[in-house]
Short mmCIF file of C-alpha atoms and ligand atoms in Angstrom, two decimals:
data_model
loop_
_atom_site.label_atom_id
_atom_site.label_comp_id
_atom_site.label_asym_id
_atom_site.label_seq_id
_atom_site.Cartn_x
_atom_site.Cartn_y
_atom_site.Cartn_z
CA MET G 1 13.88 -20.99 27.32
CA THR G 2 11.17 -21.60 29.88
CA THR G 3 10.06 -18.04 30.53
CA HIS G 4 9.01 -15.08 28.43
CA LEU G 5 9.92 -11.53 29.43
CA VAL G 6 6.84 -9.37 28.87
CA LEU G 7 7.74 -5.84 27.71
CA ASN G 8 5.71 -2.65 27.82
CA PRO G 9 5.67 -1.72 24.12
CA ALA G 10 5.34 2.00 24.89
CA THR G 11 8.67 2.05 26.74
CA ALA G 12 10.37 -1.29 25.94
CA GLN G 13 10.72 -1.75 29.73
CA PRO G 14 10.08 -5.18 31.33
CA VAL G 15 6.65 -5.69 32.90
CA THR G 16 6.97 -9.22 34.26
CA GLU G 17 8.18 -12.67 33.39
CA VAL G 18 5.78 -15.45 32.44
CA ARG G 19 6.57 -19.14 32.64
CA LEU G 20 5.95 -20.98 29.39
CA THR G 21 3.89 -24.18 29.40
CA THR G 22 5.91 -27.22 28.36
CA LEU G 23 4.68 -29.92 26.00
CA ASP G 24 4.15 -32.36 28.92
CA GLU G 25 2.20 -29.73 30.83
CA ALA G 26 0.07 -29.00 27.77
CA ASP G 27 -0.71 -32.71 27.44
CA ALA G 28 -1.63 -32.94 31.12
CA ALA G 29 -3.90 -29.87 30.83
CA ILE G 30 -5.66 -31.28 27.76
CA GLU G 31 -6.24 -34.55 29.64
CA ARG G 32 -7.63 -32.66 32.66
CA ALA G 33 -9.96 -30.74 30.33
CA HIS G 34 -11.07 -34.03 28.81
CA ASP G 35 -11.71 -35.42 32.31
CA ALA G 36 -13.75 -32.34 33.21
CA PHE G 37 -15.93 -32.64 30.09
CA PRO G 38 -18.50 -35.29 31.13
CA ALA G 39 -19.48 -33.37 34.26
CA TRP G 40 -19.51 -29.98 32.46
CA ARG G 41 -21.73 -31.16 29.62
CA ALA G 42 -24.07 -32.68 32.21
CA VAL G 43 -24.54 -29.40 34.09
CA ALA G 44 -28.21 -28.46 33.68
CA PRO G 45 -28.69 -25.77 31.00
CA GLY G 46 -30.04 -23.20 33.46
CA GLU G 47 -27.15 -23.75 35.80
CA ARG G 48 -24.51 -23.49 33.06
CA ALA G 49 -26.21 -20.25 32.05
CA MET G 50 -26.00 -18.98 35.61
CA LEU G 51 -22.31 -19.85 35.89
CA LEU G 52 -21.55 -17.95 32.68
CA ARG G 53 -23.52 -14.94 33.91
CA HIS G 54 -21.61 -15.09 37.17
CA PHE G 55 -18.33 -15.24 35.23
CA ALA G 56 -19.52 -12.11 33.35
CA THR G 57 -20.22 -10.33 36.64
CA VAL G 58 -16.79 -11.20 38.01
CA VAL G 59 -15.17 -9.90 34.79
CA ASP G 60 -17.25 -6.73 35.14
CA ASP G 61 -15.92 -6.28 38.68
CA HIS G 62 -12.36 -6.38 37.24
CA ILE G 63 -12.69 -4.19 34.14
CA GLU G 64 -10.22 -1.58 35.40
CA GLU G 65 -7.67 -4.18 36.46
CA LEU G 66 -7.92 -6.06 33.15
CA ALA G 67 -7.76 -2.83 31.16
CA GLU G 68 -4.70 -1.67 33.07
CA LEU G 69 -2.95 -4.97 32.30
CA GLU G 70 -3.67 -4.50 28.59
CA VAL G 71 -2.49 -0.89 28.58
CA ARG G 72 0.86 -2.06 29.99
CA ASN G 73 1.19 -5.37 28.16
CA ALA G 74 -0.16 -4.50 24.71
CA GLY G 75 0.14 -0.70 24.61
CA HIS G 76 -3.59 -0.34 24.06
CA THR G 77 -5.27 2.96 24.83
CA TRP G 78 -7.40 3.11 27.97
CA GLY G 79 -10.54 3.56 25.89
CA ASN G 80 -9.83 0.47 23.82
CA ALA G 81 -8.67 -1.62 26.77
CA ARG G 82 -11.82 -0.88 28.79
CA TRP G 83 -13.97 -1.67 25.75
CA GLU G 84 -12.08 -4.95 25.26
CA ALA G 85 -12.57 -6.09 28.86
CA GLY G 86 -16.24 -5.07 28.61
CA ASN G 87 -16.52 -7.09 25.41
CA VAL G 88 -15.51 -10.26 27.30
CA ARG G 89 -18.26 -9.57 29.84
CA ASP G 90 -20.79 -8.87 27.08
CA CYS G 91 -19.91 -12.04 25.16
CA LEU G 92 -20.30 -14.10 28.32
CA ASN G 93 -23.67 -12.49 29.04
CA TYR G 94 -24.86 -12.94 25.46
CA TYR G 95 -23.86 -16.62 25.26
CA SER G 96 -25.14 -17.30 28.77
CA ALA G 97 -28.54 -17.28 27.07
CA ALA G 98 -27.48 -20.13 24.77
CA PRO G 99 -27.52 -23.23 27.01
CA GLU G 100 -31.31 -23.21 27.33
CA ARG G 101 -31.62 -22.47 23.60
CA MET G 102 -29.49 -25.19 21.99
CA PHE G 103 -32.57 -26.27 20.07
CA GLY G 104 -32.68 -29.36 17.94
CA ARG G 105 -35.31 -30.04 15.26
CA GLN G 106 -38.11 -32.52 14.82
CA ILE G 107 -38.23 -33.55 11.17
CA PRO G 108 -41.26 -35.30 9.65
CA VAL G 109 -40.51 -38.90 8.67
CA ALA G 110 -42.57 -42.00 7.97
CA GLY G 111 -42.79 -44.75 10.63
CA GLY G 112 -41.43 -42.81 13.58
CA VAL G 113 -39.98 -39.61 14.94
CA ASP G 114 -36.80 -37.88 13.83
CA LEU G 115 -34.95 -35.60 16.25
CA THR G 116 -31.72 -33.63 16.04
CA PHE G 117 -29.41 -32.69 18.92
CA HIS G 118 -26.49 -30.28 19.15
CA GLU G 119 -23.87 -32.27 21.06
CA PRO G 120 -20.75 -30.52 22.41
CA LEU G 121 -17.46 -31.57 20.81
CA GLY G 122 -15.36 -32.11 23.94
CA VAL G 123 -12.11 -30.18 24.35
CA VAL G 124 -11.75 -27.08 22.16
CA GLY G 125 -8.36 -25.40 21.66
CA VAL G 126 -8.41 -21.62 21.22
CA ILE G 127 -5.26 -19.94 19.85
CA VAL G 128 -5.18 -16.17 20.33
CA PRO G 129 -2.96 -13.51 18.68
CA TRP G 130 -1.43 -10.47 20.39
CA ASN G 131 -3.50 -7.75 18.71
CA PHE G 132 -6.76 -8.17 20.66
CA PRO G 133 -5.90 -10.56 23.49
CA MET G 134 -9.14 -10.23 25.46
CA PRO G 135 -11.93 -10.06 22.85
CA ILE G 136 -10.54 -12.83 20.65
CA ALA G 137 -10.19 -15.10 23.68
CA GLY G 138 -13.80 -14.38 24.67
CA TRP G 139 -15.18 -14.92 21.15
CA GLY G 140 -13.75 -18.42 21.37
CA PHE G 141 -14.39 -19.48 24.95
CA ALA G 142 -17.80 -17.90 25.63
CA PRO G 143 -19.82 -19.75 22.93
CA ALA G 144 -17.70 -22.91 23.29
CA LEU G 145 -18.38 -23.11 27.03
CA ALA G 146 -22.05 -22.26 26.53
CA ALA G 147 -22.39 -25.21 24.15
CA GLY G 148 -20.96 -27.52 26.81
CA ASN G 149 -17.33 -27.83 25.74
CA CYS G 150 -14.18 -27.53 27.82
CA VAL G 151 -11.64 -25.00 26.55
CA VAL G 152 -7.85 -24.90 26.56
CA LEU G 153 -6.63 -21.47 25.53
CA LYS G 154 -3.21 -20.34 24.38
CA PRO G 155 -2.62 -16.59 24.44
CA ALA G 156 0.09 -15.05 22.27
CA GLU G 157 3.51 -15.20 23.87
CA LEU G 158 3.74 -11.40 23.72
CA THR G 159 0.40 -10.75 25.49
CA PRO G 160 -0.45 -13.45 28.04
CA LEU G 161 -1.38 -11.31 31.06
CA THR G 162 -5.11 -10.65 30.59
CA ALA G 163 -5.78 -14.24 29.50
CA ILE G 164 -4.04 -15.57 32.62
CA ARG G 165 -6.19 -13.26 34.75
CA LEU G 166 -9.39 -14.29 32.95
CA GLY G 167 -8.53 -17.93 33.70
CA GLU G 168 -8.28 -17.08 37.40
CA LEU G 169 -11.53 -15.10 37.31
CA ALA G 170 -13.33 -18.09 35.75
CA LEU G 171 -12.39 -20.22 38.77
CA GLU G 172 -13.36 -17.41 41.14
CA ALA G 173 -16.76 -17.28 39.40
CA GLY G 174 -17.30 -20.97 40.12
CA LEU G 175 -16.47 -22.64 36.82
CA PRO G 176 -15.18 -26.11 37.68
CA GLU G 177 -11.43 -26.86 37.39
CA GLY G 178 -10.48 -27.95 33.88
CA VAL G 179 -13.41 -26.25 32.14
CA LEU G 180 -11.36 -23.22 31.03
CA THR G 181 -7.59 -23.62 31.17
CA VAL G 182 -5.19 -20.87 30.07
CA LEU G 183 -1.82 -22.15 28.87
CA PRO G 184 0.69 -19.39 28.15
CA GLY G 185 3.36 -20.77 25.86
CA LYS G 186 4.84 -20.95 22.43
CA GLY G 187 2.75 -21.41 19.30
CA SER G 188 5.18 -24.04 18.09
CA VAL G 189 4.73 -26.02 21.34
CA VAL G 190 1.32 -25.46 22.94
CA GLY G 191 -0.54 -24.21 19.86
CA GLU G 192 0.86 -26.99 17.73
CA ARG G 193 -0.17 -29.54 20.39
CA PHE G 194 -3.81 -28.41 20.10
CA VAL G 195 -3.55 -29.40 16.44
CA THR G 196 -1.91 -32.79 17.01
CA HIS G 197 -3.49 -33.95 20.29
CA PRO G 198 -6.37 -36.33 19.49
CA LEU G 199 -8.40 -35.23 22.55
CA VAL G 200 -8.66 -31.68 21.18
CA ARG G 201 -11.67 -31.88 18.86
CA LYS G 202 -11.65 -28.38 17.41
CA VAL G 203 -9.08 -25.62 16.94
CA CYS G 204 -10.22 -22.04 16.85
CA PHE G 205 -7.33 -19.99 15.46
CA THR G 206 -6.90 -16.24 14.96
CA GLY G 207 -3.64 -14.91 13.55
CA SER G 208 -1.61 -14.79 10.38
CA THR G 209 -2.77 -16.44 7.17
CA GLU G 210 0.58 -18.21 6.97
CA VAL G 211 0.18 -20.00 10.33
CA GLY G 212 -3.56 -20.49 9.70
CA LYS G 213 -2.83 -22.55 6.59
CA LYS G 214 -0.44 -24.78 8.58
CA ILE G 215 -3.09 -25.27 11.26
CA MET G 216 -5.70 -26.22 8.67
CA ALA G 217 -3.30 -28.69 7.05
CA GLY G 218 -2.40 -30.14 10.47
CA CYS G 219 -6.05 -30.51 11.45
CA ALA G 220 -6.73 -32.47 8.25
CA ASP G 221 -4.77 -35.39 9.69
CA GLN G 222 -7.52 -36.05 12.26
CA VAL G 223 -10.31 -34.35 10.29
CA LYS G 224 -10.31 -31.96 13.22
CA ARG G 225 -12.81 -29.11 13.16
CA VAL G 226 -11.19 -25.75 12.60
CA THR G 227 -12.22 -22.10 12.54
CA LEU G 228 -9.75 -19.58 11.08
CA GLU G 229 -9.77 -15.80 11.48
CA LEU G 230 -6.82 -14.57 9.44
CA GLY G 231 -5.46 -11.43 7.86
CA GLY G 232 -7.13 -8.68 5.89
CA LYS G 233 -6.48 -5.86 3.45
CA SER G 234 -9.84 -4.18 3.63
CA ALA G 235 -11.01 -1.36 1.40
CA ASN G 236 -12.67 1.88 2.43
CA VAL G 237 -14.48 2.98 -0.74
CA VAL G 238 -15.34 6.69 -0.82
CA PHE G 239 -17.66 7.89 -3.60
CA ALA G 240 -17.72 11.53 -4.68
CA ASP G 241 -21.33 11.92 -3.52
CA ALA G 242 -20.41 10.93 0.06
CA ASP G 243 -20.33 13.25 3.05
CA LEU G 244 -16.61 13.75 2.42
CA LYS G 245 -16.03 15.51 5.73
CA ALA G 246 -17.43 12.55 7.65
CA ALA G 247 -15.57 10.07 5.43
CA ALA G 248 -12.25 11.88 5.99
CA ALA G 249 -12.82 12.40 9.71
CA THR G 250 -13.53 8.71 10.34
CA ALA G 251 -11.05 7.10 7.93
CA PRO G 252 -8.03 7.45 10.28
CA TYR G 253 -9.83 5.61 13.09
CA ALA G 254 -10.81 2.84 10.66
CA VAL G 255 -7.17 2.03 10.03
CA PHE G 256 -5.06 3.52 12.84
CA ASP G 257 -7.12 2.16 15.73
CA ASN G 258 -4.91 -0.19 17.75
CA ALA G 259 -2.00 1.30 15.73
CA GLY G 260 -3.30 -0.51 12.64
CA GLN G 261 -2.82 -3.92 14.25
CA ASP G 262 -6.34 -4.95 13.41
CA CYS G 263 -7.38 -7.65 10.95
CA CYS G 264 -10.34 -5.39 9.96
CA ALA G 265 -8.19 -2.28 9.37
CA ARG G 266 -9.37 -0.37 6.30
CA SER G 267 -5.80 -0.11 5.06
CA ARG G 268 -6.72 0.68 1.45
CA ILE G 269 -8.71 3.84 0.79
CA LEU G 270 -10.29 4.01 -2.67
CA VAL G 271 -11.51 7.49 -3.59
CA GLU G 272 -13.55 8.45 -6.64
CA ARG G 273 -11.21 10.49 -8.84
CA THR G 274 -13.41 13.60 -8.92
CA ALA G 275 -13.26 13.82 -5.10
CA TYR G 276 -9.68 12.61 -4.67
CA ASP G 277 -7.94 15.97 -4.04
CA GLU G 278 -10.67 17.27 -1.75
CA PHE G 279 -10.71 14.02 0.25
CA LEU G 280 -6.92 14.09 0.74
CA SER G 281 -7.02 17.72 1.87
CA LEU G 282 -9.67 16.77 4.46
CA LEU G 283 -7.81 13.61 5.49
CA GLU G 284 -4.54 15.38 6.25
CA PRO G 285 -5.69 17.41 9.30
CA ALA G 286 -7.58 14.36 10.60
CA VAL G 287 -4.39 12.29 10.51
CA ILE G 288 -2.16 15.07 11.86
CA GLY G 289 -4.67 15.66 14.68
CA LEU G 290 -4.66 12.05 15.87
CA ARG G 291 -3.40 11.98 19.46
CA VAL G 292 -0.55 9.46 19.40
CA LEU G 293 0.55 9.39 23.02
CA ASP G 294 1.80 7.01 25.66
CA PRO G 295 -1.29 4.86 26.27
CA THR G 296 -1.12 5.46 30.03
CA ASP G 297 -2.30 8.97 29.09
CA GLU G 298 -6.11 8.83 29.04
CA ALA G 299 -6.11 11.22 26.05
CA SER G 300 -4.15 8.83 23.84
CA GLU G 301 -5.97 7.68 20.70
CA MET G 302 -3.16 5.54 19.33
CA GLY G 303 -0.36 3.70 21.09
CA PRO G 304 2.79 1.89 19.97
CA LEU G 305 3.19 -1.29 17.96
CA ILE G 306 3.47 -4.52 19.90
CA SER G 307 7.18 -5.26 19.38
CA ALA G 308 10.45 -4.12 17.85
CA GLN G 309 10.01 -6.85 15.24
CA GLN G 310 6.55 -5.58 14.25
CA ARG G 311 7.92 -2.02 14.07
CA ALA G 312 10.74 -3.11 11.76
CA SER G 313 8.30 -5.02 9.58
CA VAL G 314 5.97 -2.00 9.27
CA LEU G 315 8.80 0.46 8.56
CA GLY G 316 9.97 -1.88 5.81
CA TYR G 317 6.83 -1.02 3.84
CA LEU G 318 7.68 2.69 3.89
CA ASP G 319 11.10 2.30 2.21
CA ASP G 320 9.71 2.24 -1.31
CA ALA G 321 6.33 3.92 -0.67
CA LYS G 322 5.29 7.44 -1.65
CA VAL G 323 4.44 9.10 1.67
CA ALA G 324 1.86 11.89 1.33
CA PHE G 325 1.81 12.94 4.99
CA ALA G 326 2.22 11.49 8.47
CA GLY G 327 1.18 12.32 12.02
CA SER G 328 3.46 12.38 15.02
CA ALA G 329 4.59 9.81 17.56
CA PRO G 330 6.51 9.94 20.85
CA GLY G 331 10.25 9.29 20.84
CA GLY G 332 12.02 7.06 23.34
CA ASP G 333 12.59 3.33 23.34
CA GLY G 334 8.99 2.25 22.66
CA PHE G 335 7.91 0.64 19.40
CA TRP G 336 6.41 3.77 17.84
CA VAL G 337 5.46 4.45 14.25
CA PRO G 338 3.48 7.61 13.35
CA PRO G 339 0.20 7.24 11.44
CA THR G 340 1.24 7.44 7.79
CA VAL G 341 -0.66 7.98 4.54
CA VAL G 342 0.92 6.77 1.30
CA LEU G 343 -0.26 7.27 -2.27
CA SER G 344 -0.58 4.22 -4.52
CA ASP G 345 -1.09 4.13 -8.25
CA ASP G 346 -0.28 0.51 -8.93
CA PRO G 347 -2.18 -2.39 -7.31
CA ALA G 348 1.01 -4.45 -7.57
CA GLU G 349 2.77 -2.32 -4.92
CA ARG G 350 3.62 -4.25 -1.77
CA VAL G 351 2.04 -1.63 0.49
CA TRP G 352 -1.21 -1.94 -1.50
CA ARG G 353 -1.27 -5.77 -1.54
CA GLU G 354 0.14 -6.97 1.77
CA GLU G 355 -1.29 -6.74 5.26
CA VAL G 356 1.03 -4.16 6.86
CA PHE G 357 -0.52 -4.57 10.33
CA GLY G 358 0.65 -1.14 11.39
CA PRO G 359 -0.43 2.51 11.09
CA VAL G 360 0.00 2.80 7.33
CA VAL G 361 -2.82 3.43 4.87
CA ALA G 362 -2.58 3.52 1.08
CA VAL G 363 -4.87 5.76 -0.99
CA MET G 364 -5.75 5.21 -4.65
CA PRO G 365 -8.22 6.93 -7.01
CA PHE G 366 -10.90 5.04 -8.98
CA ASP G 367 -13.08 6.02 -11.94
CA ASP G 368 -16.52 4.47 -11.44
CA GLU G 369 -18.45 1.93 -9.40
CA ALA G 370 -17.32 -1.06 -11.44
CA ASP G 371 -13.70 0.06 -11.14
CA ALA G 372 -14.10 0.50 -7.37
CA VAL G 373 -15.52 -2.99 -6.91
CA ALA G 374 -12.83 -4.55 -9.10
CA LEU G 375 -10.04 -2.81 -7.16
CA ALA G 376 -11.60 -3.66 -3.79
CA ASN G 377 -11.81 -7.33 -4.81
CA ASP G 378 -8.31 -7.47 -6.28
CA THR G 379 -6.87 -9.14 -3.18
CA GLU G 380 -6.67 -12.64 -1.78
CA TYR G 381 -8.15 -11.31 1.47
CA GLY G 382 -11.82 -10.64 2.23
CA LEU G 383 -12.50 -9.71 5.83
CA SER G 384 -14.23 -6.34 5.98
CA GLY G 385 -14.74 -3.04 4.21
CA SER G 386 -16.60 0.26 4.17
CA ILE G 387 -18.54 2.23 1.59
CA TYR G 388 -19.18 5.97 1.87
CA THR G 389 -21.95 7.31 -0.39
CA ARG G 390 -25.21 9.23 -0.03
CA ASP G 391 -26.80 6.86 -2.56
CA LEU G 392 -28.01 4.00 -0.35
CA GLY G 393 -28.93 1.88 -3.36
CA ARG G 394 -25.33 2.03 -4.46
CA GLY G 395 -24.15 1.51 -0.88
CA LEU G 396 -26.03 -1.75 -0.68
CA ARG G 397 -25.09 -2.81 -4.23
CA VAL G 398 -21.38 -2.31 -3.56
CA ALA G 399 -21.64 -3.96 -0.13
CA ARG G 400 -23.11 -7.02 -1.87
CA ALA G 401 -20.42 -6.96 -4.58
CA VAL G 402 -17.38 -6.73 -2.32
CA GLU G 403 -16.09 -10.23 -1.54
CA ALA G 404 -15.73 -9.82 2.22
CA GLY G 405 -17.53 -11.00 5.33
CA ASN G 406 -18.20 -7.70 7.12
CA LEU G 407 -19.19 -4.55 5.30
CA SER G 408 -20.46 -1.24 6.62
CA VAL G 409 -22.06 1.64 4.75
CA ASN G 410 -21.33 5.17 6.01
CA SER G 411 -19.69 3.63 9.06
CA HIS G 412 -16.67 1.52 9.86
CA SER G 413 -18.20 -0.83 12.38
CA SER G 414 -17.50 -4.48 11.78
CA VAL G 415 -17.55 -6.39 15.02
CA ARG G 416 -20.55 -6.71 17.26
CA TYR G 417 -20.76 -9.77 19.46
CA TRP G 418 -24.34 -10.43 18.38
CA THR G 419 -23.68 -10.38 14.60
CA PRO G 420 -21.65 -12.94 12.63
CA PHE G 421 -17.99 -12.18 11.93
CA GLY G 422 -15.53 -13.87 9.60
CA GLY G 423 -13.72 -13.77 6.31
CA TYR G 424 -14.08 -14.65 2.64
CA LYS G 425 -11.20 -16.08 0.62
CA GLN G 426 -7.89 -16.24 2.55
CA SER G 427 -9.21 -14.13 5.43
CA GLY G 428 -10.69 -17.13 7.13
CA LEU G 429 -12.92 -20.12 7.39
CA GLY G 430 -16.16 -20.29 9.34
CA ARG G 431 -17.84 -17.56 11.36
CA GLU G 432 -17.57 -16.44 14.95
CA LEU G 433 -19.95 -14.42 17.13
CA GLY G 434 -23.62 -13.84 16.36
CA PRO G 435 -26.53 -16.07 17.29
CA ASP G 436 -25.13 -19.21 15.61
CA ALA G 437 -21.67 -19.30 17.21
CA PRO G 438 -22.49 -21.97 19.82
CA ASN G 439 -23.60 -24.35 17.06
CA ALA G 440 -20.10 -24.14 15.57
CA PHE G 441 -18.90 -25.86 18.75
CA THR G 442 -21.27 -28.82 18.36
CA GLU G 443 -21.98 -31.80 16.17
CA GLU G 444 -25.54 -32.07 14.91
CA LYS G 445 -26.77 -35.53 15.77
CA ASN G 446 -29.78 -37.09 14.09
CA VAL G 447 -31.84 -39.72 15.96
CA PHE G 448 -34.69 -41.73 14.41
CA ILE G 449 -37.09 -43.53 16.70
CA ALA G 450 -39.44 -46.09 15.09
CA HIS G 451 -43.05 -46.00 16.21
P1 NAP Z 501 0.93 -15.75 14.27
O1 NAP Z 501 2.30 -16.29 14.21
O2 NAP Z 501 -0.05 -16.24 13.31
O3 NAP Z 501 0.44 -15.97 15.78
C1 NAP Z 501 -0.92 -16.08 16.20
C2 NAP Z 501 -1.02 -17.12 17.31
O4 NAP Z 501 -0.68 -18.40 16.78
C3 NAP Z 501 -0.08 -16.89 18.47
O5 NAP Z 501 -0.69 -17.32 19.66
C4 NAP Z 501 1.08 -17.79 18.10
O6 NAP Z 501 1.89 -18.15 19.20
C5 NAP Z 501 0.36 -18.98 17.54
N1 NAP Z 501 1.19 -19.82 16.68
C6 NAP Z 501 2.29 -19.47 15.97
N2 NAP Z 501 2.77 -20.52 15.30
C7 NAP Z 501 1.96 -21.58 15.57
C8 NAP Z 501 1.94 -22.94 15.17
N3 NAP Z 501 2.84 -23.42 14.33
N4 NAP Z 501 0.96 -23.74 15.64
C9 NAP Z 501 0.01 -23.24 16.47
N5 NAP Z 501 -0.01 -21.96 16.89
C10 NAP Z 501 0.95 -21.13 16.43
O7 NAP Z 501 0.98 -14.19 14.15
P2 NAP Z 501 2.24 -13.26 14.52
O8 NAP Z 501 3.51 -13.91 14.07
O9 NAP Z 501 2.15 -12.91 15.93
O10 NAP Z 501 1.94 -12.03 13.60
C11 NAP Z 501 2.40 -12.00 12.26
C12 NAP Z 501 1.44 -11.34 11.33
O11 NAP Z 501 0.18 -12.02 11.38
C13 NAP Z 501 1.06 -9.92 11.67
O12 NAP Z 501 2.01 -9.01 11.24
C14 NAP Z 501 -0.26 -9.80 10.97
O13 NAP Z 501 -0.09 -9.53 9.61
C15 NAP Z 501 -0.87 -11.14 11.14
N6 NAP Z 501 -1.81 -11.19 12.29
C16 NAP Z 501 -3.12 -11.16 12.04
C17 NAP Z 501 -4.02 -11.19 13.09
C18 NAP Z 501 -5.47 -11.16 12.88
O14 NAP Z 501 -6.22 -10.77 13.76
N7 NAP Z 501 -5.98 -11.60 11.76
C19 NAP Z 501 -3.58 -11.25 14.38
C20 NAP Z 501 -2.20 -11.29 14.63
C21 NAP Z 501 -1.35 -11.27 13.57
P3 NAP Z 501 3.19 -17.27 19.56
O15 NAP Z 501 2.69 -16.04 20.16
O16 NAP Z 501 3.96 -18.08 20.50
O17 NAP Z 501 3.90 -17.03 18.25
MG1 MG Z 502 4.35 -15.81 14.11
#
């Protein structure tokens, strides 16, 4: 098969057909990126900065177009899709300040001068999943380009449209040919080639833990640099002293945003036993009130799942789960699942342990702080989490005790482009975003000059 039929997940109707990059074409693109590298790394810092800022401006001029593509291709709500396109612009603007700031160090030594340099790696391969096609692409390419690398980027087969458009906008903004190349295609062909091709010096992968492990093992063969952003099973810990109304009102958005297809989804809610009944009674109207509508409707707060396969996988978790209550969802041929709350009393349950990646949240009571921390950490994942309490000392203590990369207290925020993002344990390896991201796309070189 040389093409992929892109479907609108809200209706299951075809949107367009996309040609898949072949292995030979992937090789040729990697070689072109390698050829473009010497000139790109030699672009003066101020000029590279200007090109990235120009790219950001061109993206900004196309926010509505990009958002519309994502609404149709990924079933994202308008609000999310506009935010996502804006996030690409913001990442480009933020990292456009990096080229002039790739500071080295001068380290005191006897008999000479010691200097360090951050040298770009060369060609970087970015592999993107279908859940957040635009932001995850930008988190990879913006800092990588700023540090002087060339990027080859493979979008998910299911959601290639915004990435293809971003590749065109990069050229329109004046980035030289070969500096950012978008290669729609199969993971097993194009993605795998990023791992095996010796000219690709780093792989930046976001997706399932299962594929992430294979990528890490494959990269070992060439000691290739790798960053992994994988799955999650994050806990939302609600203490009895919390503002329970606020905790219950925000909890649905922390897990059902993007129909739960979010590696940071707070898909386990832990509630202190003394507040358990009250919290559930506040949670129910918040879940029922969620506006699950066709995402072309501006009022929609939650859209469909990405595919029939994902829908089947999510529904499989509900077979043996104890459903407390569920919201509504449109009928029709789209890949809809209503937001669903299940009650868990055994941490061994599949719905409590596994990343559902759909609009399903499991709720469990806990007895005290130590119990809450132990339950939150009883997972091989460690990406994010939230703590609701009016006791800020406890908020900070629990945030420090939870083995995860991104915690928020009395909030569910986890991703800001200017703060570091990444996972503990099997949720990932390395960090993206934040002030240090460009350094992750460099080698630190040490040079000693004798007096
Ligand atoms: P996936 O298989 O890990 O896909 C992620 C990306 O990796 C896609 O671009 C995929 O290409 C590519 N890929 C697949 N196999 C590859 C290989 N052998 N070598 C190189 N690249 C490869 O994820 P999925 O199958 O779409 O989703 C399955 C589950 O993963 C979800 O249900 C969810 O639990 C988890 N997931 C997590 C995240 C996250 O943000 N952490 C994101 C997405 C999915 P193709 O599109 O061609 O397969
Ligand atoms: Mg897969």
